[in-house]
CSV table of C-alpha atoms in Angstrom, one decimal:
chain,number,residue,atom,x,y,z
A,1128,MET,CA,-53.3,-3.6,-8.8
A,1129,GLU,CA,-51.9,-5.7,-6.1
A,1130,PRO,CA,-51.0,-9.4,-7.1
A,1131,THR,CA,-53.4,-12.0,-6.6
A,1132,ASP,CA,-52.5,-14.3,-3.7
A,1133,MET,CA,-51.5,-17.1,-6.0
A,1134,GLU,CA,-49.3,-14.4,-8.1
A,1135,LYS,CA,-47.5,-13.6,-4.5
A,1136,ASP,CA,-46.9,-17.4,-4.4
A,1137,ALA,CA,-45.5,-17.6,-7.7
A,1138,ALA,CA,-43.4,-15.2,-7.1
A,1139,ARG,CA,-41.9,-16.1,-3.4
A,1140,GLU,CA,-41.3,-19.7,-5.3
A,1141,ILE,CA,-38.9,-17.8,-8.1
A,1142,LEU,CA,-37.6,-15.6,-5.2
A,1143,VAL,CA,-36.5,-18.8,-2.7
A,1144,TYR,CA,-35.1,-20.4,-5.9
A,1145,PHE,CA,-32.9,-18.0,-7.4
A,1146,PHE,CA,-32.0,-15.9,-3.7
A,1147,GLY,CA,-32.4,-18.8,-0.9
A,1148,ILE,CA,-34.8,-19.7,1.7
A,1149,HIS,CA,-34.3,-16.4,3.1
A,1150,ALA,CA,-36.6,-14.5,1.1
A,1151,GLU,CA,-39.5,-16.5,1.8
A,1152,SER,CA,-40.2,-13.6,4.1
A,1153,TRP,CA,-40.0,-10.7,1.5
A,1154,PRO,CA,-43.5,-9.6,1.0
A,1155,ILE,CA,-43.9,-9.3,-2.6
A,1156,ASN,CA,-45.7,-6.0,-4.5
A,1157,ASP,CA,-45.9,-5.3,-7.8
A,1158,ARG,CA,-42.7,-3.5,-7.5
A,1159,VAL,CA,-40.5,-6.9,-7.2
A,1160,ILE,CA,-42.9,-8.3,-9.6
A,1161,ASP,CA,-41.0,-5.8,-12.2
A,1162,LYS,CA,-37.9,-7.1,-10.8
A,1163,ILE,CA,-38.2,-10.5,-11.7
A,1164,GLY,CA,-39.5,-9.5,-15.4
A,1165,GLU,CA,-36.6,-7.3,-15.8
A,1166,MET,CA,-34.0,-9.1,-14.0
A,1167,LEU,CA,-35.2,-12.7,-16.6
A,1168,LEU,CA,-35.1,-10.3,-19.4
A,1169,LYS,CA,-31.9,-8.1,-19.0
A,1170,GLU,CA,-29.5,-11.0,-17.6
A,1171,ARG,CA,-28.4,-12.3,-21.2
A,1172,GLN,CA,-27.3,-16.0,-19.1
A,1173,CYS,CA,-31.2,-16.4,-18.4
A,1174,ALA,CA,-32.2,-16.4,-22.2
A,1175,LYS,CA,-32.7,-20.3,-22.3
A,1176,VAL,CA,-35.5,-19.8,-19.1
A,1177,MET,CA,-37.4,-17.4,-20.8
A,1178,ASP,CA,-37.2,-18.8,-24.7
A,1179,ALA,CA,-39.0,-21.6,-23.6
A,1180,LEU,CA,-42.7,-19.6,-22.3
A,1181,PRO,CA,-44.8,-18.4,-25.0
A,1182,ARG,CA,-43.6,-14.9,-26.1
A,1183,PRO,CA,-46.6,-12.7,-27.2
A,1184,GLY,CA,-45.9,-10.3,-29.9
A,1185,THR,CA,-45.0,-7.7,-26.9
A,1186,VAL,CA,-43.6,-7.9,-23.8
A,1187,ASP,CA,-46.0,-6.0,-21.9
A,1188,LYS,CA,-46.4,-5.2,-17.7
A,1189,GLY,CA,-48.7,-8.2,-17.5
A,1190,TYR,CA,-46.7,-10.5,-19.1
A,1191,ILE,CA,-44.8,-11.2,-16.7
A,1192,LYS,CA,-47.6,-11.7,-14.0
A,1193,ARG,CA,-49.4,-13.9,-16.3
A,1194,GLN,CA,-46.3,-16.3,-16.7
A,1195,LEU,CA,-45.0,-16.4,-13.1
A,1196,ARG,CA,-46.1,-19.9,-12.3
A,1197,ASN,CA,-44.9,-21.2,-15.7
A,1198,ILE,CA,-41.3,-19.4,-14.9
A,1199,ALA,CA,-41.8,-21.0,-11.3
A,1200,ARG,CA,-42.7,-24.5,-12.7
A,1201,ARG,CA,-39.8,-24.5,-15.6
A,1202,LEU,CA,-37.2,-22.8,-13.0
A,1203,ALA,CA,-38.0,-25.9,-10.0
A,1204,GLY,CA,-37.7,-28.7,-13.4
A,1205,GLY,CA,-34.7,-27.1,-14.9
A,1206,GLY,CA,-32.1,-29.0,-12.9
A,1207,HIS,CA,-28.7,-27.6,-13.5
A,1208,SER,CA,-29.4,-26.3,-17.2
A,1209,TYR,CA,-30.5,-22.7,-15.3
A,1210,ASP,CA,-27.6,-22.3,-12.9
A,1211,VAL,CA,-25.3,-20.1,-14.7
A,1212,CYS,CA,-28.3,-17.9,-14.7
A,1213,ARG,CA,-29.4,-18.6,-11.2
A,1214,THR,CA,-25.9,-17.3,-10.0
A,1215,ALA,CA,-25.7,-14.4,-12.6
A,1216,ILE,CA,-29.5,-13.7,-11.0
A,1217,LYS,CA,-27.9,-14.0,-7.5
A,1218,TYR,CA,-25.3,-12.0,-7.5
A,1219,GLY,CA,-27.0,-9.5,-9.3
A,1220,TRP,CA,-30.2,-8.4,-8.4
A,1221,GLU,CA,-30.6,-9.7,-4.8
A,1222,ARG,CA,-30.2,-6.3,-3.4
A,1223,VAL,CA,-32.5,-4.3,-5.9
A,1224,VAL,CA,-35.2,-7.4,-5.8
A,1225,TYR,CA,-35.3,-7.0,-1.6
A,1226,LEU,CA,-35.2,-2.7,-1.7
A,1227,ALA,CA,-38.8,-3.2,-4.4
A,1228,SER,CA,-40.2,-5.8,-1.4
A,1229,GLN,CA,-39.5,-2.7,1.2
A,1230,GLY,CA,-41.2,-0.4,-1.2
A,1231,LEU,CA,-37.7,1.3,-1.7
B,444,MET,CA,-13.4,-59.7,-33.6
B,445,ALA,CA,-15.3,-57.4,-35.6
B,446,ARG,CA,-18.7,-57.7,-32.8
B,447,MET,CA,-16.2,-56.9,-30.2
B,448,ARG,CA,-14.6,-53.9,-32.1
B,449,GLY,CA,-18.4,-52.8,-32.5
B,450,PHE,CA,-18.9,-53.0,-28.8
B,451,ALA,CA,-15.8,-51.2,-27.8
B,452,GLY,CA,-17.1,-48.5,-30.3
B,453,ARG,CA,-20.4,-48.5,-28.5
B,454,MET,CA,-18.8,-48.0,-25.1
B,455,ALA,CA,-16.3,-45.8,-26.3
B,456,ALA,CA,-19.3,-43.1,-27.9
B,457,ALA,CA,-21.7,-43.9,-24.4
B,458,LEU,CA,-18.6,-42.8,-22.7
B,459,LEU,CA,-17.5,-39.4,-24.3
B,460,ALA,CA,-21.2,-39.2,-24.0
B,461,ALA,CA,-21.5,-39.6,-20.3
B,462,ALA,CA,-18.3,-37.3,-19.9
B,463,CYS,CA,-20.3,-34.7,-22.1
B,464,LEU,CA,-23.4,-34.9,-19.8
B,465,LEU,CA,-21.3,-34.7,-16.4
B,466,THR,CA,-19.9,-31.4,-18.3
B,467,ASN,CA,-22.8,-29.7,-18.9
B,468,THR,CA,-24.0,-30.3,-15.2
B,469,TRP,CA,-21.7,-28.3,-14.4
B,470,ALA,CA,-23.1,-24.4,-13.7
B,471,GLY,CA,-21.1,-24.1,-16.4
B,472,GLU,CA,-19.6,-21.1,-18.0
B,473,ALA,CA,-21.4,-18.0,-18.0
B,474,SER,CA,-21.4,-16.5,-22.1
B,475,ARG,CA,-19.3,-13.7,-22.9
B,476,CYS,CA,-19.9,-9.9,-22.0
B,477,GLU,CA,-21.3,-8.4,-24.9
B,478,HIS,CA,-22.6,-4.9,-23.1
B,479,PRO,CA,-20.4,-1.7,-23.7
B,480,ALA,CA,-20.0,-1.3,-20.5
B,481,CYS,CA,-17.8,-4.7,-20.6
B,482,LEU,CA,-15.4,-2.6,-22.1
B,483,LYS,CA,-14.6,0.0,-19.6
B,484,THR,CA,-12.1,0.1,-16.7
B,485,ALA,CA,-11.7,2.2,-13.4
B,486,ARG,CA,-8.7,4.4,-13.3
B,487,HIS,CA,-6.2,4.6,-10.2
B,488,GLN,CA,-6.5,7.5,-7.7
B,489,PRO,CA,-4.6,8.5,-4.9
B,490,TYR,CA,-6.2,7.6,-1.5
B,491,VAL,CA,-7.7,10.5,0.3
B,492,GLU,CA,-8.4,10.2,3.9
B,493,PRO,CA,-12.3,11.0,4.3
B,494,GLU,CA,-13.5,13.6,6.6
B,495,LEU,CA,-15.6,11.6,8.9
B,496,SER,CA,-17.7,12.5,12.3
B,497,GLY,CA,-19.8,11.1,14.8
B,498,LEU,CA,-19.8,7.8,12.6
B,499,ARG,CA,-20.6,4.3,13.8
B,500,THR,CA,-18.5,1.2,13.1
B,501,VAL,CA,-20.5,-1.7,11.5
B,502,GLU,CA,-18.1,-5.0,11.7
B,503,ILE,CA,-19.2,-7.1,9.2
B,504,ASP,CA,-17.1,-10.4,8.6
B,505,GLY,CA,-13.8,-9.1,8.7
B,506,PHE,CA,-14.3,-5.8,7.1
B,507,ALA,CA,-15.2,-2.5,9.6
B,508,VAL,CA,-17.6,0.3,8.0
B,509,LYS,CA,-17.9,4.2,9.6
B,510,VAL,CA,-21.4,4.5,8.4
B,511,PRO,CA,-24.3,7.5,9.6
B,512,PRO,CA,-26.0,7.0,12.9
B,513,ALA,CA,-29.6,7.1,13.1
B,514,ALA,CA,-30.7,5.1,10.5
B,515,ARG,CA,-34.5,5.0,10.8
B,516,GLN,CA,-34.8,0.9,10.0
B,517,ILE,CA,-31.6,-1.8,9.7
B,518,LYS,CA,-32.3,-5.1,8.1
B,519,LEU,CA,-30.6,-8.0,7.7
B,520,SER,CA,-31.5,-10.5,4.9
B,521,GLY,CA,-29.7,-12.9,4.0
B,522,ARG,CA,-25.7,-11.6,4.2
B,523,THR,CA,-26.5,-8.3,3.3
B,524,LEU,CA,-27.5,-5.5,6.2
B,525,TYR,CA,-29.7,-2.4,4.9
B,526,LEU,CA,-29.4,1.0,6.5
B,527,ILE,CA,-32.4,3.0,5.4
B,528,TYR,CA,-32.3,6.6,6.2
B,529,ARG,CA,-34.9,9.7,7.0
B,530,ASP,CA,-33.7,11.5,4.2
B,531,GLY,CA,-34.2,8.0,1.5
B,532,ALA,CA,-30.9,7.2,1.7
B,533,VAL,CA,-30.1,3.8,2.2
B,534,LEU,CA,-27.0,1.4,2.1
B,535,ALA,CA,-26.7,-1.8,1.8
B,536,LEU,CA,-23.4,-3.8,3.1
B,537,GLY,CA,-22.6,-7.1,2.7
B,538,THR,CA,-19.8,-9.6,1.9
B,539,ALA,CA,-19.9,-12.3,-1.1
B,540,THR,CA,-17.7,-15.0,-1.9
B,541,SER,CA,-17.2,-16.9,-5.1
B,542,PRO,CA,-19.6,-17.7,-7.2
B,543,PRO,CA,-20.4,-21.7,-7.7
B,544,VAL,CA,-19.4,-21.7,-11.5
B,545,THR,CA,-16.4,-24.2,-11.4
B,546,GLY,CA,-18.4,-27.0,-10.7
B,547,GLY,CA,-16.1,-27.7,-7.5
B,548,ALA,CA,-12.9,-27.8,-9.8
B,549,PRO,CA,-10.4,-26.0,-8.1
B,550,THR,CA,-9.8,-22.2,-9.3
B,551,SER,CA,-6.2,-19.9,-8.8
B,552,ILE,CA,-8.6,-16.9,-8.8
B,553,THR,CA,-9.6,-16.2,-5.5
B,554,ALA,CA,-13.0,-14.2,-4.4
B,555,ALA,CA,-11.1,-11.2,-3.1
B,556,GLN,CA,-9.7,-10.7,-6.8
B,557,LEU,CA,-13.0,-10.6,-8.6
B,558,PRO,CA,-13.3,-6.7,-7.8
B,559,GLU,CA,-10.1,-6.4,-9.4
B,560,ILE,CA,-10.9,-8.1,-12.5
B,561,VAL,CA,-14.8,-6.7,-12.4
B,562,PHE,CA,-12.8,-2.8,-12.1
B,563,LEU,CA,-9.7,-3.2,-13.8
B,564,HIS,CA,-10.0,-5.6,-16.8
B,565,SER,CA,-12.5,-5.3,-20.1
B,566,ALA,CA,-13.9,-8.1,-22.1
B,567,THR,CA,-11.4,-7.7,-25.0
B,568,ASP,CA,-8.5,-8.8,-22.4
B,569,GLN,CA,-7.0,-12.4,-22.5
B,570,GLU,CA,-9.0,-14.8,-20.5
B,571,PRO,CA,-7.6,-17.5,-18.9
B,572,ARG,CA,-6.6,-20.5,-19.9
B,573,ALA,CA,-7.9,-23.1,-17.3
B,574,GLU,CA,-11.2,-24.2,-17.3
B,575,ALA,CA,-12.3,-23.2,-13.6
B,576,ASP,CA,-10.3,-19.5,-14.2
B,577,ARG,CA,-12.2,-18.9,-17.4
B,578,ALA,CA,-15.4,-19.8,-15.6
B,579,LEU,CA,-14.6,-17.2,-12.6
B,580,TRP,CA,-13.1,-14.5,-14.9
B,581,ARG,CA,-16.2,-14.3,-17.3
B,582,PHE,CA,-18.6,-14.1,-14.4
B,583,ALA,CA,-16.7,-11.3,-13.1
B,584,ILE,CA,-16.7,-9.8,-16.4
B,585,ASN,CA,-20.1,-9.9,-16.4
B,586,LEU,CA,-20.6,-8.2,-13.5
B,587,LYS,CA,-19.3,-5.4,-14.9
B,588,PRO,CA,-22.3,-3.6,-16.3
B,589,TYR,CA,-23.1,-3.2,-12.6
B,590,PHE,CA,-20.8,-1.2,-12.2
B,591,PHE,CA,-20.2,1.0,-15.3
B,592,GLU,CA,-23.5,1.4,-16.4
B,593,GLY,CA,-24.7,5.2,-16.2
B,594,ALA,CA,-20.9,5.4,-14.4
B,595,ASP,CA,-18.9,9.2,-15.5
B,596,VAL,CA,-16.9,7.9,-12.5
B,597,ALA,CA,-14.9,4.7,-11.7
B,598,PHE,CA,-11.8,4.5,-9.7
B,599,VAL,CA,-9.8,2.3,-8.1
B,600,THR,CA,-7.4,3.1,-4.4
B,601,GLN,CA,-5.4,1.5,-1.9
B,602,HIS,CA,-5.1,2.6,1.7
B,603,GLY,CA,-2.5,0.1,3.5
B,604,LYS,CA,-3.7,-3.2,3.2
B,605,THR,CA,-7.8,-2.3,2.2
B,606,ARG,CA,-8.4,-2.0,-1.7
B,607,TYR,CA,-11.3,-0.1,-2.9
B,608,PHE,CA,-13.1,0.1,-6.5
B,609,LEU,CA,-15.7,2.8,-6.7
B,610,SER,CA,-18.5,3.7,-9.3
B,611,ASN,CA,-21.1,6.4,-9.4
B,612,SER,CA,-22.9,3.6,-11.6
B,613,THR,CA,-26.7,4.3,-12.0
B,614,ALA,CA,-27.6,0.7,-13.2
B,615,GLN,CA,-30.6,-0.5,-11.5
B,616,GLY,CA,-31.5,3.2,-9.6
B,617,PHE,CA,-28.2,3.0,-7.4
B,618,SER,CA,-26.3,5.8,-6.9
B,619,GLY,CA,-23.3,4.5,-5.7
B,620,ARG,CA,-21.8,0.8,-5.9
B,621,ALA,CA,-18.0,-0.2,-4.3
B,622,LEU,CA,-16.1,-3.6,-3.6
B,623,VAL,CA,-13.5,-3.8,-0.9
B,624,THR,CA,-11.1,-6.3,-0.6
B,625,LYS,CA,-8.7,-6.8,2.4
B,626,GLU,CA,-5.3,-8.5,2.6
B,627,GLY,CA,-5.0,-11.6,4.7
B,628,ILE,CA,-9.2,-12.3,3.6
B,629,SER,CA,-9.1,-14.3,0.5
B,630,HIS,CA,-12.6,-16.2,0.5
B,631,SER,CA,-14.5,-12.7,0.6
B,632,TYR,CA,-14.9,-9.3,-0.4
B,633,LEU,CA,-17.1,-6.7,0.9
B,634,GLN,CA,-19.5,-4.8,-1.5
B,635,ILE,CA,-21.3,-1.6,-0.8
B,636,ASP,CA,-24.3,-0.1,-2.7
B,637,ALA,CA,-25.7,3.3,-1.8
B,638,LYS,CA,-29.5,4.6,-3.3
B,639,ASN,CA,-30.6,8.2,-2.6
B,640,MET,CA,-27.0,9.2,-1.2
B,641,ASP,CA,-24.4,12.2,-2.6
B,642,PHE,CA,-21.8,10.4,-4.3
B,643,ARG,CA,-19.0,12.3,-2.1
B,644,ARG,CA,-20.9,11.1,1.0
B,645,PHE,CA,-21.1,7.4,-0.1
B,646,VAL,CA,-17.5,7.5,-1.2
B,647,SER,CA,-16.4,8.5,2.4
B,648,ILE,CA,-18.5,6.3,4.1
B,649,VAL,CA,-16.3,3.2,1.2
B,650,LEU,CA,-13.1,4.9,1.6
B,651,SER,CA,-13.8,4.6,6.0
B,652,THR,CA,-13.3,0.8,5.6
B,653,ARG,CA,-10.5,-1.4,7.6
């Protein structure tokens, strides 16, 4: 299902936080949201961000979508404590997420 | 006197706490990599001149790469140029500088040395002693899964002043990944990634970099 406008806004905030202002214009689709979940869950340096979220028994596909606003809020308020996570994701995921935004 | 000692003690504790806070405001060190790919290293291979014809040259921050012409789309986002071809192949090219992981502290490791750490060192190697160097080293080691996960080929070769670090890692859906450094450029390195591209074709493109 196509993300709602609110989900797209939150996803865009997350992308700008990690990749910079040029990510503001990237189209947001379901693949981008999947990649946001994948990068935050796979990147060990980001455990602090994810551990701060309410975690259900299983992290299903809809979980990240439901948590986008929370993630964006935590990142914005996290200050320097999330810098290692931000740098790791910037270097490891920018191209993957951009290509997902282009449907590739 | 006892009151003075108490005051001095509290001051020392406050200074210590402030110092701890200051060090914690660093981007800080990444944790040690425990991924199996962090134990892998690339092999050295002699340079083989790539067979190329009809290619166009793309110049990026001092690096010149020969790429197939007639891309269906050419897109620039941030520091990365994306070439999208009709057959579904994608090339992503762009330079990267040192990550901001030393909190501004000087380091003896340049950006151009990072590809060597990623491809030729492993998580079990001795880390540098200096804090800033160690932060960069550890960051580079943590990048290894992107270049070694799913790879059965990973090699390093050199032509003149240019060094090429390549793998056919399938991590994140890519089909080829490469880093290129050039003597005389210490502040950056070139990263070339391919998706849906035959690895031999990718190697030819990467080895055309001057």
